Short mmCIF file of C-alpha atoms and ligand atoms in Angstrom, two decimals:
data_model
loop_
_atom_site.label_atom_id
_atom_site.label_comp_id
_atom_site.label_asym_id
_atom_site.label_seq_id
_atom_site.Cartn_x
_atom_site.Cartn_y
_atom_site.Cartn_z
CA UNK A 1 75.34 26.39 26.97
CA UNK A 2 77.27 23.39 25.58
CA UNK A 3 79.62 24.39 22.81
CA UNK A 4 77.70 24.78 19.54
CA UNK A 5 79.16 23.90 16.15
CA UNK A 6 77.31 24.98 13.04
CA UNK A 7 77.95 25.54 9.39
CA UNK A 8 74.63 27.34 9.38
CA UNK A 9 73.31 29.03 12.50
CA UNK A 10 69.64 30.06 12.45
CA UNK A 11 68.30 32.73 14.84
CA UNK A 12 64.64 32.09 15.67
CA UNK A 13 62.49 28.98 15.43
CA UNK A 14 59.34 30.14 13.64
CA UNK A 15 58.19 28.93 10.24
CA UNK A 16 60.94 30.79 8.33
CA UNK A 17 63.81 29.68 10.58
CA UNK A 18 62.67 26.07 10.60
CA UNK A 19 62.34 26.00 6.78
CA UNK A 20 65.83 27.50 6.49
CA UNK A 21 67.25 24.95 8.94
CA UNK A 22 65.58 22.06 7.16
CA UNK A 23 66.82 23.15 3.74
CA UNK A 24 70.39 23.56 5.05
CA UNK A 25 70.26 20.12 6.64
CA UNK A 26 69.16 18.64 3.31
CA UNK A 27 72.34 20.06 1.79
CA UNK A 28 74.41 18.21 4.38
CA UNK A 29 75.24 21.20 6.57
CA UNK A 30 75.59 21.04 10.35
CA UNK A 31 72.75 23.25 11.57
CA UNK A 32 71.92 24.84 14.91
CA UNK A 33 68.99 27.07 15.85
CA UNK A 34 69.08 29.48 18.76
CA UNK A 35 65.67 30.47 20.11
CA UNK A 36 65.06 33.23 22.63
CA UNK A 37 61.86 31.70 24.05
CA UNK A 38 61.73 28.73 26.42
CA UNK A 39 60.73 25.48 24.73
CA UNK A 40 57.07 25.59 25.76
CA UNK A 41 56.66 29.03 24.12
CA UNK A 42 58.66 28.26 20.98
CA UNK A 43 57.50 28.94 17.46
CA UNK A 44 57.02 32.72 17.51
CA UNK A 45 54.07 34.16 15.65
CA UNK A 46 53.99 31.06 13.48
CA UNK A 47 52.30 29.27 16.39
CA UNK A 48 49.24 31.53 15.97
CA UNK A 49 48.67 31.09 12.25
CA UNK A 50 45.93 29.50 10.19
CA UNK A 51 47.14 28.95 6.62
CA UNK A 52 49.65 29.45 3.80
CA UNK A 53 48.56 31.27 0.63
CA UNK A 54 49.88 29.50 -2.46
CA UNK A 55 49.23 29.19 -6.18
CA UNK A 56 47.47 26.21 -7.79
CA UNK A 57 45.89 25.43 -11.13
CA UNK A 58 42.80 23.66 -9.79
CA UNK A 59 41.36 20.93 -7.60
CA UNK A 60 43.84 18.28 -8.82
CA UNK A 61 46.75 20.34 -7.48
CA UNK A 62 45.01 20.56 -4.11
CA UNK A 63 44.24 16.82 -4.05
CA UNK A 64 47.93 16.26 -4.65
CA UNK A 65 48.62 18.02 -1.35
CA UNK A 66 45.70 16.96 0.83
CA UNK A 67 43.50 13.94 1.14
CA UNK A 68 40.10 15.03 -0.24
CA UNK A 69 37.52 12.28 -0.81
CA UNK A 70 35.32 12.18 -3.91
CA UNK A 71 32.19 13.30 -2.08
CA UNK A 72 33.84 16.43 -0.70
CA UNK A 73 35.63 17.06 -4.00
CA UNK A 74 32.28 17.04 -5.85
CA UNK A 75 31.08 19.92 -3.64
CA UNK A 76 34.21 22.06 -3.93
CA UNK A 77 34.24 24.99 -6.33
CA UNK A 78 37.95 25.73 -6.88
CA UNK A 79 38.82 28.40 -9.41
CA UNK A 80 42.45 28.33 -10.62
CA UNK A 81 44.77 30.60 -8.61
CA UNK A 82 47.87 30.59 -10.84
CA UNK A 83 51.16 32.27 -9.84
CA UNK A 84 50.17 35.29 -11.96
CA UNK A 85 47.03 35.83 -9.82
CA UNK A 86 49.07 35.48 -6.61
CA UNK A 87 51.64 37.95 -7.93
CA UNK A 88 48.84 40.33 -8.86
CA UNK A 89 47.50 40.16 -5.28
CA UNK A 90 50.96 40.79 -3.81
CA UNK A 91 51.68 43.78 -6.00
CA UNK A 92 48.21 45.32 -5.71
CA UNK A 93 48.00 45.06 -1.91
CA UNK A 94 51.44 46.68 -1.61
CA UNK A 95 50.30 49.64 -3.72
CA UNK A 96 52.86 48.63 -6.35
CA UNK A 97 55.79 49.15 -3.96
CA UNK A 98 56.80 45.55 -3.32
CA UNK A 99 59.95 44.26 -5.05
CA UNK A 100 58.61 42.47 -8.17
CA UNK A 101 61.51 39.97 -8.34
CA UNK A 102 60.97 38.86 -4.75
CA UNK A 103 57.20 38.72 -5.18
CA UNK A 104 57.45 36.74 -8.43
CA UNK A 105 59.77 34.20 -6.83
CA UNK A 106 57.38 33.84 -3.93
CA UNK A 107 54.34 33.31 -6.16
CA UNK A 108 56.13 31.04 -8.66
CA UNK A 109 57.66 28.75 -6.02
CA UNK A 110 54.75 28.71 -3.57
CA UNK A 111 53.20 25.44 -4.76
CA UNK A 112 56.52 23.57 -4.93
CA UNK A 113 57.38 24.70 -1.40
CA UNK A 114 54.04 23.43 -0.11
CA UNK A 115 54.83 20.08 -1.72
CA UNK A 116 58.31 20.12 -0.13
CA UNK A 117 56.86 20.74 3.34
CA UNK A 118 54.24 18.06 2.78
CA UNK A 119 57.04 15.62 1.96
CA UNK A 120 58.61 16.58 5.29
CA UNK A 121 55.45 15.78 7.22
CA UNK A 122 53.18 18.83 6.95
CA UNK A 123 49.58 17.61 6.68
CA UNK A 124 47.00 19.73 4.87
CA UNK A 125 43.20 19.65 4.73
CA UNK A 126 40.45 21.77 3.17
CA UNK A 127 39.67 24.78 5.38
CA UNK A 128 35.95 24.12 5.79
CA UNK A 129 35.71 27.01 8.31
CA UNK A 130 36.98 29.33 5.61
CA UNK A 131 34.43 28.27 2.98
CA UNK A 132 30.99 29.71 2.31
CA UNK A 133 28.20 27.41 1.11
CA UNK A 134 25.94 28.44 -1.77
CA UNK A 135 23.45 26.13 -3.51
CA UNK A 136 25.08 23.07 -1.94
CA UNK A 137 28.57 23.97 -3.19
CA UNK A 138 31.52 25.20 -1.13
CA UNK A 139 33.33 28.37 -2.23
CA UNK A 140 36.63 29.75 -0.98
CA UNK A 141 38.51 33.00 -1.22
CA UNK A 142 41.11 32.52 -3.97
CA UNK A 143 44.44 31.13 -2.73
CA UNK A 144 43.15 30.01 0.65
CA UNK A 145 41.47 26.62 0.24
CA UNK A 146 43.80 24.33 2.22
CA UNK A 147 45.13 24.79 5.72
CA UNK A 148 47.58 22.81 7.87
CA UNK A 149 46.01 20.16 10.08
CA UNK A 150 46.35 21.62 13.58
CA UNK A 151 46.91 25.12 12.13
CA UNK A 152 50.06 26.86 13.45
CA UNK A 153 50.66 24.09 15.99
CA UNK A 154 50.52 21.54 13.17
CA UNK A 155 53.07 23.49 11.12
CA UNK A 156 55.47 23.70 14.04
CA UNK A 157 55.13 20.06 15.04
CA UNK A 158 55.87 18.94 11.49
CA UNK A 159 58.84 21.29 11.00
CA UNK A 160 60.42 20.80 14.45
CA UNK A 161 60.16 17.02 13.97
CA UNK A 162 61.72 17.23 10.51
CA UNK A 163 64.59 19.41 11.77
CA UNK A 164 65.25 17.03 14.68
CA UNK A 165 65.13 13.99 12.39
CA UNK A 166 67.64 15.71 10.11
CA UNK A 167 70.06 16.21 13.02
CA UNK A 168 69.52 19.93 13.67
CA UNK A 169 70.29 21.16 17.16
CA UNK A 170 67.96 23.64 18.90
CA UNK A 171 68.96 25.70 21.95
CA UNK A 172 66.16 27.47 23.84
CA UNK A 173 66.38 30.58 26.01
CA UNK A 174 69.28 31.64 23.82
CA UNK A 175 68.98 35.19 22.59
CA UNK A 176 71.13 36.69 19.85
CA UNK A 177 72.40 40.05 21.08
CA UNK A 178 75.11 40.80 18.51
CA UNK A 179 76.89 39.59 15.38
CA UNK A 180 80.52 38.43 15.35
CA UNK A 181 82.52 39.75 12.37
CA UNK A 182 85.90 38.53 11.10
CA UNK A 183 88.80 40.80 10.17
CA UNK A 184 87.30 41.35 6.67
CA UNK A 185 83.95 42.39 8.10
CA UNK A 186 82.21 39.18 7.04
CA UNK A 187 79.73 37.67 9.46
CA UNK A 188 81.38 34.89 11.39
CA UNK A 189 78.85 34.08 14.10
CA UNK A 190 76.65 35.62 16.77
CA UNK A 191 76.87 36.67 20.40
CA UNK A 192 74.36 34.66 22.40
CA UNK A 193 72.92 35.44 25.81
CA UNK A 194 71.40 32.64 27.88
CA UNK A 195 70.15 32.75 31.49
CA UNK A 196 73.67 31.78 32.64
CA UNK A 197 76.11 32.92 29.96
CA UNK A 198 77.08 35.31 27.26
CA UNK A 199 79.26 33.84 24.54
CA UNK A 200 80.36 34.01 20.93
CA UNK A 201 79.11 31.20 18.69
CA UNK A 202 81.02 30.85 15.41
CA UNK A 203 79.23 29.72 12.25
CA UNK A 204 79.89 29.63 8.51
CA UNK A 205 76.67 31.54 7.88
CA UNK A 206 74.03 33.18 10.05
CA UNK A 207 70.36 33.21 9.02
CA UNK A 208 68.29 35.74 10.93
CA UNK A 209 64.69 34.56 11.30
CA UNK A 210 63.80 36.47 14.45
CA UNK A 211 60.51 38.05 13.28
CA UNK A 212 59.61 41.75 13.38
CA UNK A 213 59.49 44.30 16.21
CA UNK A 214 55.75 44.19 16.87
CA UNK A 215 56.15 43.16 20.53
CA UNK A 216 58.36 46.15 21.42
CA UNK A 217 56.19 49.12 22.49
CA UNK A 218 59.24 51.37 22.23
CA UNK A 219 60.07 50.40 18.63
CA UNK A 220 56.38 50.54 17.65
CA UNK A 221 56.14 54.12 18.87
CA UNK A 222 59.50 54.95 17.25
CA UNK A 223 58.74 53.58 13.79
CA UNK A 224 54.94 53.22 13.47
CA UNK A 225 54.11 56.49 15.22
CA UNK A 226 52.31 57.89 18.26
CA UNK A 227 49.69 55.63 19.80
CA UNK A 228 51.16 52.38 18.49
CA UNK A 229 52.89 51.67 21.80
CA UNK A 230 49.39 51.16 23.22
CA UNK A 231 48.18 48.70 20.57
CA UNK A 232 47.39 45.12 21.50
CA UNK A 233 49.82 42.47 20.23
CA UNK A 234 48.14 39.46 18.68
CA UNK A 235 51.10 37.10 18.76
CA UNK A 236 54.31 36.27 20.61
CA UNK A 237 55.88 38.54 23.24
CA UNK A 238 59.39 37.61 22.02
CA UNK A 239 59.55 39.48 18.70
CA UNK A 240 61.10 42.65 20.06
CA UNK A 241 63.35 43.55 17.16
CA UNK A 242 66.83 43.35 18.69
CA UNK A 243 68.24 41.11 15.93
CA UNK A 244 66.95 43.63 13.40
CA UNK A 245 68.60 46.52 15.21
CA UNK A 246 71.90 44.63 15.47
CA UNK A 247 71.95 44.04 11.71
CA UNK A 248 71.18 47.70 10.98
CA UNK A 249 73.94 48.76 13.37
CA UNK A 250 76.38 46.60 11.39
CA UNK A 251 75.44 48.33 8.15
CA UNK A 252 72.52 46.30 6.78
CA UNK A 253 70.11 48.26 4.61
CA UNK A 254 66.44 48.65 5.48
CA UNK A 255 63.57 47.51 3.24
CA UNK A 256 59.79 47.19 3.43
CA UNK A 257 57.55 49.81 5.03
CA UNK A 258 59.09 50.83 8.36
CA UNK A 259 56.09 52.91 9.37
CA UNK A 260 53.71 50.15 8.29
CA UNK A 261 52.44 46.94 9.80
CA UNK A 262 49.84 44.23 9.54
CA UNK A 263 47.16 45.13 12.08
CA UNK A 264 43.64 43.79 12.27
CA UNK A 265 40.48 44.28 14.22
CA UNK A 266 40.51 42.35 17.46
CA UNK A 267 37.80 42.14 20.10
CA UNK A 268 38.07 44.82 22.77
CA UNK A 269 38.10 41.99 25.34
CA UNK A 270 41.20 40.39 23.78
CA UNK A 271 44.31 40.14 25.94
CA UNK A 272 47.07 42.67 25.36
CA UNK A 273 49.57 40.08 24.04
CA UNK A 274 49.46 36.43 22.84
CA UNK A 275 45.72 36.33 22.23
CA UNK A 276 43.75 33.17 22.79
CA UNK A 277 41.76 31.47 20.07
CA UNK A 278 38.32 32.76 21.06
CA UNK A 279 39.37 36.36 20.62
CA UNK A 280 40.97 35.98 17.18
CA UNK A 281 39.64 36.95 13.80
CA UNK A 282 36.26 38.65 14.05
CA UNK A 283 36.27 38.63 10.27
CA UNK A 284 32.63 38.69 9.23
CA UNK A 285 32.58 42.50 9.03
CA UNK A 286 31.99 42.44 5.25
CA UNK A 287 28.42 41.32 6.02
CA UNK A 288 27.60 44.20 8.37
CA UNK A 289 28.86 47.73 8.91
CA UNK A 290 31.60 49.19 11.11
CA UNK A 291 31.09 52.47 12.99
CA UNK A 292 33.34 54.43 15.31
CA UNK A 293 32.37 55.68 18.77
CA UNK A 294 30.82 58.77 17.13
CA UNK A 295 28.50 56.47 15.18
CA UNK A 296 30.13 57.12 11.80
CA UNK A 297 31.17 54.62 9.15
CA UNK A 298 34.78 55.15 8.04
CA UNK A 299 35.65 52.29 5.71
CA UNK A 300 34.22 50.28 2.81
CA UNK A 301 33.49 47.08 4.74
CA UNK A 302 32.81 45.16 1.52
CA UNK A 303 35.69 46.45 -0.61
CA UNK A 304 36.91 42.89 -1.19
CA UNK A 305 37.09 39.49 0.50
CA UNK A 306 38.21 39.95 4.12
CA UNK A 307 41.60 38.40 3.33
CA UNK A 308 42.35 41.36 1.07
CA UNK A 309 41.27 44.08 3.54
CA UNK A 310 41.63 42.88 7.15
CA UNK A 311 45.35 43.65 7.49
CA UNK A 312 44.86 47.41 7.14
CA UNK A 313 41.75 47.83 9.28
CA UNK A 314 43.61 47.76 12.61
CA UNK A 315 45.38 50.99 11.67
CA UNK A 316 42.11 52.62 10.58
CA UNK A 317 40.57 51.80 13.98
CA UNK A 318 43.62 52.98 15.93
CA UNK A 319 43.16 56.34 14.17
CA UNK A 320 39.48 56.68 15.20
CA UNK A 321 38.44 58.42 18.45
CA UNK A 322 39.64 56.42 21.49
CA UNK A 323 40.93 53.72 19.13
CA UNK A 324 37.70 51.75 19.21
CA UNK A 325 34.93 50.78 16.76
CA UNK A 326 31.90 48.49 16.59
CA UNK A 327 31.03 45.78 14.09
CA UNK A 328 27.24 45.99 13.66
CA UNK A 329 25.02 43.19 12.39
CA UNK A 330 21.30 42.52 12.28
CA UNK A 331 19.38 39.25 12.33
CA UNK A 332 19.73 38.68 8.55
CA UNK A 333 23.47 38.06 8.72
CA UNK A 334 23.83 36.70 12.27
CA UNK A 335 24.32 33.19 10.86
CA UNK A 336 27.39 34.40 8.93
CA UNK A 337 29.34 35.41 12.04
CA UNK A 338 32.34 33.17 12.14
CA UNK A 339 36.07 33.31 11.98
CA UNK A 340 38.80 31.66 9.96
CA UNK A 341 40.48 28.90 11.93
CA UNK A 342 38.70 29.71 15.16
CA UNK A 343 35.30 28.75 13.67
CA UNK A 344 32.25 30.05 15.48
CA UNK A 345 34.32 30.94 18.54
CA UNK A 346 35.40 34.19 16.97
CA UNK A 347 32.04 35.80 17.80
CA UNK A 348 31.36 33.92 21.03
CA UNK A 349 32.60 36.86 23.11
CA UNK A 350 30.77 39.42 25.25
CA UNK A 351 28.86 41.83 22.98
CA UNK A 352 25.80 44.06 22.92
CA UNK A 353 22.34 43.00 21.68
CA UNK A 354 19.23 45.16 21.41
CA UNK A 355 15.86 45.28 19.63
CA UNK A 356 16.34 48.79 18.27
CA UNK A 357 19.33 50.65 16.89
CA UNK A 358 18.85 53.53 19.33
CA UNK A 359 18.87 51.12 22.26
CA UNK A 360 22.03 49.51 20.83
CA UNK A 361 23.66 52.93 20.48
CA UNK A 362 22.90 53.80 24.10
CA UNK A 363 24.41 50.52 25.26
CA UNK A 364 27.53 51.15 23.18
CA UNK A 365 27.83 54.76 24.35
CA UNK A 366 27.44 56.01 20.76
CA UNK A 367 25.35 59.19 20.27
CA UNK A 368 21.98 57.55 19.40
CA UNK A 369 20.75 60.26 16.99
CA UNK A 370 23.95 60.14 14.92
CA UNK A 371 23.95 56.34 14.86
CA UNK A 372 20.30 56.18 13.80
CA UNK A 373 20.92 58.73 11.04
CA UNK A 374 23.98 56.81 9.79
CA UNK A 375 21.97 53.61 9.58
CA UNK A 376 19.03 55.32 7.83
CA UNK A 377 21.37 56.87 5.27
CA UNK A 378 23.11 53.53 4.77
CA UNK A 379 19.85 51.60 4.40
CA UNK A 380 18.50 54.12 1.88
CA UNK A 381 21.67 53.82 -0.21
CA UNK A 382 21.54 50.02 -0.57
CA UNK A 383 20.92 48.98 -4.18
CA UNK A 384 18.82 46.01 -5.29
CA UNK A 385 20.55 42.75 -6.19
CA UNK A 386 21.10 39.26 -4.88
CA UNK A 387 23.15 38.98 -1.68
CA UNK A 388 25.63 36.08 -1.86
CA UNK A 389 28.18 35.70 0.93
CA UNK A 390 30.18 33.12 -1.05
CA UNK A 391 31.33 35.46 -3.84
CA UNK A 392 32.02 39.15 -4.47
CA UNK A 393 28.31 39.76 -5.11
CA UNK A 394 28.51 43.39 -6.25
CA UNK A 395 25.53 44.29 -4.06
CA UNK A 396 26.49 47.84 -3.17
CA UNK A 397 25.41 51.26 -1.96
CA UNK A 398 25.43 54.52 -3.89
CA UNK A 399 25.63 58.15 -2.86
CA UNK A 400 27.35 57.78 0.52
CA UNK A 401 30.63 59.53 1.42
CA UNK A 402 32.05 56.00 1.83
CA UNK A 403 30.11 53.42 -0.14
CA UNK A 404 30.03 49.70 0.49
CA UNK A 405 31.05 47.74 -2.63
CA UNK A 406 29.75 44.24 -1.90
CA UNK A 407 27.34 42.48 0.46
CA UNK A 408 25.35 45.66 1.23
CA UNK A 409 22.12 44.74 3.06
CA UNK A 410 19.98 47.18 5.06
CA UNK A 411 20.51 47.01 8.83
CA UNK A 412 16.82 46.74 9.72
CA UNK A 413 16.02 43.37 11.29
CA UNK A 414 16.21 43.02 15.08
CA UNK A 415 17.90 41.85 17.15
CA UNK A 416 20.87 44.11 16.39
CA UNK A 417 24.33 43.19 17.61
CA UNK A 418 27.41 45.34 18.28
CA UNK A 419 30.89 43.86 18.79
CA UNK A 420 33.43 46.33 20.23
CA UNK A 421 36.76 46.04 18.39
CA UNK A 422 40.21 47.60 18.70
CA UNK A 423 43.52 47.47 16.85
CA UNK A 424 45.67 44.36 17.23
CA UNK A 425 49.11 44.43 15.63
CA UNK A 426 50.09 41.19 13.89
CA UNK A 427 53.59 41.92 12.60
CA UNK A 428 55.69 44.79 11.30
CA UNK A 429 56.56 45.35 7.63
CA UNK A 430 59.95 47.06 8.09
CA UNK A 431 62.97 44.78 7.87
CA UNK A 432 66.28 44.11 6.15
CA UNK A 433 67.08 44.37 2.43
CA UNK A 434 67.50 40.90 0.95
CA UNK A 435 67.67 39.21 -2.45
CA UNK A 436 65.84 36.08 -3.64
CA UNK A 437 68.31 33.90 -1.69
CA UNK A 438 67.76 35.82 1.53
CA UNK A 439 71.23 37.38 1.45
CA UNK A 440 71.34 40.67 3.36
CA UNK A 441 72.64 43.77 1.58
CA UNK A 442 74.40 46.74 3.11
CA UNK A 443 73.64 50.39 2.49
CA UNK A 444 76.20 50.60 -0.31
CA UNK A 445 74.49 47.79 -2.21
CA UNK A 446 76.88 44.89 -1.50
CA UNK A 447 75.89 41.55 0.00
CA UNK A 448 77.07 41.18 3.60
CA UNK A 449 78.94 37.87 3.32
CA UNK A 450 77.65 35.23 5.68
CA UNK A 451 74.43 37.05 6.62
CA UNK A 452 70.90 36.06 5.59
CA UNK A 453 67.44 37.18 6.73
CA UNK A 454 64.15 35.38 6.16
CA UNK A 455 60.56 35.66 7.34
CA UNK A 456 59.29 38.92 8.79
CA UNK A 457 62.77 40.22 9.68
CA UNK A 458 63.26 40.64 5.91
CA UNK A 459 61.38 43.77 4.84
CA UNK A 460 58.97 42.98 2.04
CA UNK A 461 55.44 44.23 2.57
CA UNK A 462 53.85 47.67 2.23
CA UNK A 463 50.42 49.18 3.07
CA UNK A 464 48.27 46.09 2.96
CA UNK A 465 48.60 42.34 2.63
CA UNK A 466 46.87 39.32 1.13
CA UNK A 467 46.12 36.91 4.02
CA UNK A 468 48.43 33.89 4.17
CA UNK A 469 51.37 35.63 2.44
CA UNK A 470 53.55 35.85 5.59
CA UNK A 471 53.95 32.13 6.07
CA UNK A 472 54.60 31.37 2.42
CA UNK A 473 57.18 34.16 2.23
CA UNK A 474 59.03 32.58 5.17
CA UNK A 475 58.83 29.12 3.62
CA UNK A 476 59.95 30.10 0.10
CA UNK A 477 62.84 32.35 1.14
CA UNK A 478 63.67 30.26 4.21
CA UNK A 479 64.22 27.24 1.96
CA UNK A 480 66.23 29.26 -0.55
CA UNK A 481 68.41 30.86 2.14
CA UNK A 482 69.05 27.55 3.87
CA UNK A 483 70.18 25.98 0.59
CA UNK A 484 72.30 28.99 -0.43
CA UNK A 485 73.95 29.35 2.97
CA UNK A 486 74.77 25.63 3.12
CA UNK A 487 76.25 25.59 -0.40
CA UNK A 488 78.33 28.70 0.18
C1 FAD B 1 47.56 35.85 15.45
C2 FAD B 1 48.34 35.72 14.17
C3 FAD B 1 47.79 35.02 13.10
C4 FAD B 1 48.49 34.90 11.91
N1 FAD B 1 47.95 34.16 10.90
C5 FAD B 1 48.63 33.99 9.77
C6 FAD B 1 48.16 33.11 8.75
O1 FAD B 1 47.14 32.45 8.90
N2 FAD B 1 48.89 33.00 7.61
C7 FAD B 1 50.05 33.69 7.42
O2 FAD B 1 50.66 33.56 6.37
N3 FAD B 1 50.54 34.50 8.39
C8 FAD B 1 49.87 34.65 9.54
N4 FAD B 1 50.39 35.45 10.52
C9 FAD B 1 51.68 36.09 10.27
C10 FAD B 1 52.75 35.03 10.49
O3 FAD B 1 52.74 34.68 11.85
C11 FAD B 1 54.13 35.49 10.10
O4 FAD B 1 54.16 35.97 8.80
C12 FAD B 1 55.12 34.31 10.19
O5 FAD B 1 54.75 33.39 11.16
C13 FAD B 1 56.47 34.87 10.50
O6 FAD B 1 57.36 33.79 10.66
P1 FAD B 1 58.82 34.09 11.12
O7 FAD B 1 59.49 32.77 11.17
O8 FAD B 1 59.41 35.20 10.34
O9 FAD B 1 58.67 34.69 12.61
P2 FAD B 1 58.12 34.04 13.94
O10 FAD B 1 57.27 32.86 13.67
O11 FAD B 1 57.51 35.13 14.74
O12 FAD B 1 59.43 33.50 14.67
C14 FAD B 1 60.43 34.37 15.14
C15 FAD B 1 61.19 33.64 16.25
O13 FAD B 1 62.38 34.36 16.57
C16 FAD B 1 62.57 34.33 17.98
N5 FAD B 1 63.43 35.46 18.33
C17 FAD B 1 63.13 36.78 18.31
N6 FAD B 1 64.22 37.51 18.63
C18 FAD B 1 65.22 36.63 18.86
C19 FAD B 1 66.59 36.78 19.23
N7 FAD B 1 67.14 37.98 19.45
N8 FAD B 1 67.36 35.66 19.39
C20 FAD B 1 66.81 34.41 19.19
N9 FAD B 1 65.51 34.23 18.83
C21 FAD B 1 64.74 35.33 18.66
C22 FAD B 1 61.17 34.43 18.54
O14 FAD B 1 61.10 33.97 19.85
C23 FAD B 1 60.38 33.55 17.55
O15 FAD B 1 60.36 32.21 17.99
C24 FAD B 1 49.74 35.54 11.75
C25 FAD B 1 50.31 36.21 12.82
C26 FAD B 1 49.63 36.29 14.04
C27 FAD B 1 50.27 37.01 15.19
#
């Protein structure tokens, strides 16, 4: 590795690290990024993403970020999603445990950070895949109307280009394996391992942006619990948590939910790591039911929009017998089977189809009598009302051990379809304790001078998650940390 010089050294080249690098460059700092992956696999989990959640007051704010012609604009129903609503989502999904100061900063600065990235080349467009049409109008889940052109790849292209234009240096296949401390105990650099060397790289400040530990089976079993070592990994193979462990070993305090993670339903046919597009996001479950291999429902499929529930369903499935479940649909909702970002592809995978529920159960190896009974009970519990996939329609069941709160339709119209699903971990919630500038704190409550952490290596989330919050967290605190580190 040629000798690196940096005022600010960033570890990891995902969304958070790139935002930190860009912000530090804007302050005039010399910036280098070390990235463990080879160049063709760069970008971490950020490469797999679909969109940023951010606050806006209405359509004008969105048109300020994306080119939306008048014809499309006239069809778009965009309710305001002010910072207060975003904050409410962040606090509610965390069960009230998330740090309110961090969450408020994230919600308050989310729009401005989107504008900042747009000015650096990030292109946005309405997420038509993510909308639902009703009476000729397009409706979206609040906070998730726009998406980057080219999704995660588009984000990375824009940010890598901006960092290169700004003069940032990026070294691939360079893994941080330790921190370098000066005689006062302040962070002075990192120890980097490359295929041919192991060396100390000095820097004025180090910003850790190396993601969580979701790709380490050993750490998953250690922190998330038994069975998690066997879970499928949706994203990059490189987020194995060593930078996190190094920081803890040097006295950094832990934050976020260490036994918790973002885990969704993935198709049983999905690969065990770095899943391809066609196997992502089978997210139409609110319009059907989910049963386990014993034929029992175990969750309120329609509790909320999928973006407010999908991140906790992976864990629920991992805890069911053999870690598997089935999304069940009938002919009435077959046209609603689609996925965010991956469009119709999300349900274009091998699945089971039959003309009767007992036949479907036999194909799925579910006890047919139990399955039939579950469906009869469910159908009998469905209340009258208008089904509307584009809003929380309130069409619900009553009297079941687990009711369905919205979009409850009887499962009675053949053909019936069953999609086998398993748990896929997205990222871990446990990380380092940081403030609004990304500074890392030690276990006695003091800032560790020279050390920052942004993105998923900073522990923030608990229990559940509002879709799109991971990227915006990395962008808001990445920008802040880059600026703070460069100024200090
Ligand atoms: C399939 C999938 C879909 C997702 N969709 C969305 C979405 O639509 N919206 C959203 O907000 N979030 C989404 N997420 C979550 C999102 O990916 C994360 O919140 C966000 O990308 C994290 O960014 P980051 O920069 O912290 O980490 P990453 O993007 O994962 O980057 C971490 C980088 O650090 C590198 N690294 C790791 N260890 C070291 C080391 N020791 N030395 C040097 N480099 C190291 C890795 O190689 C990687 O490049 C999704 C995640 C997945 C897996």
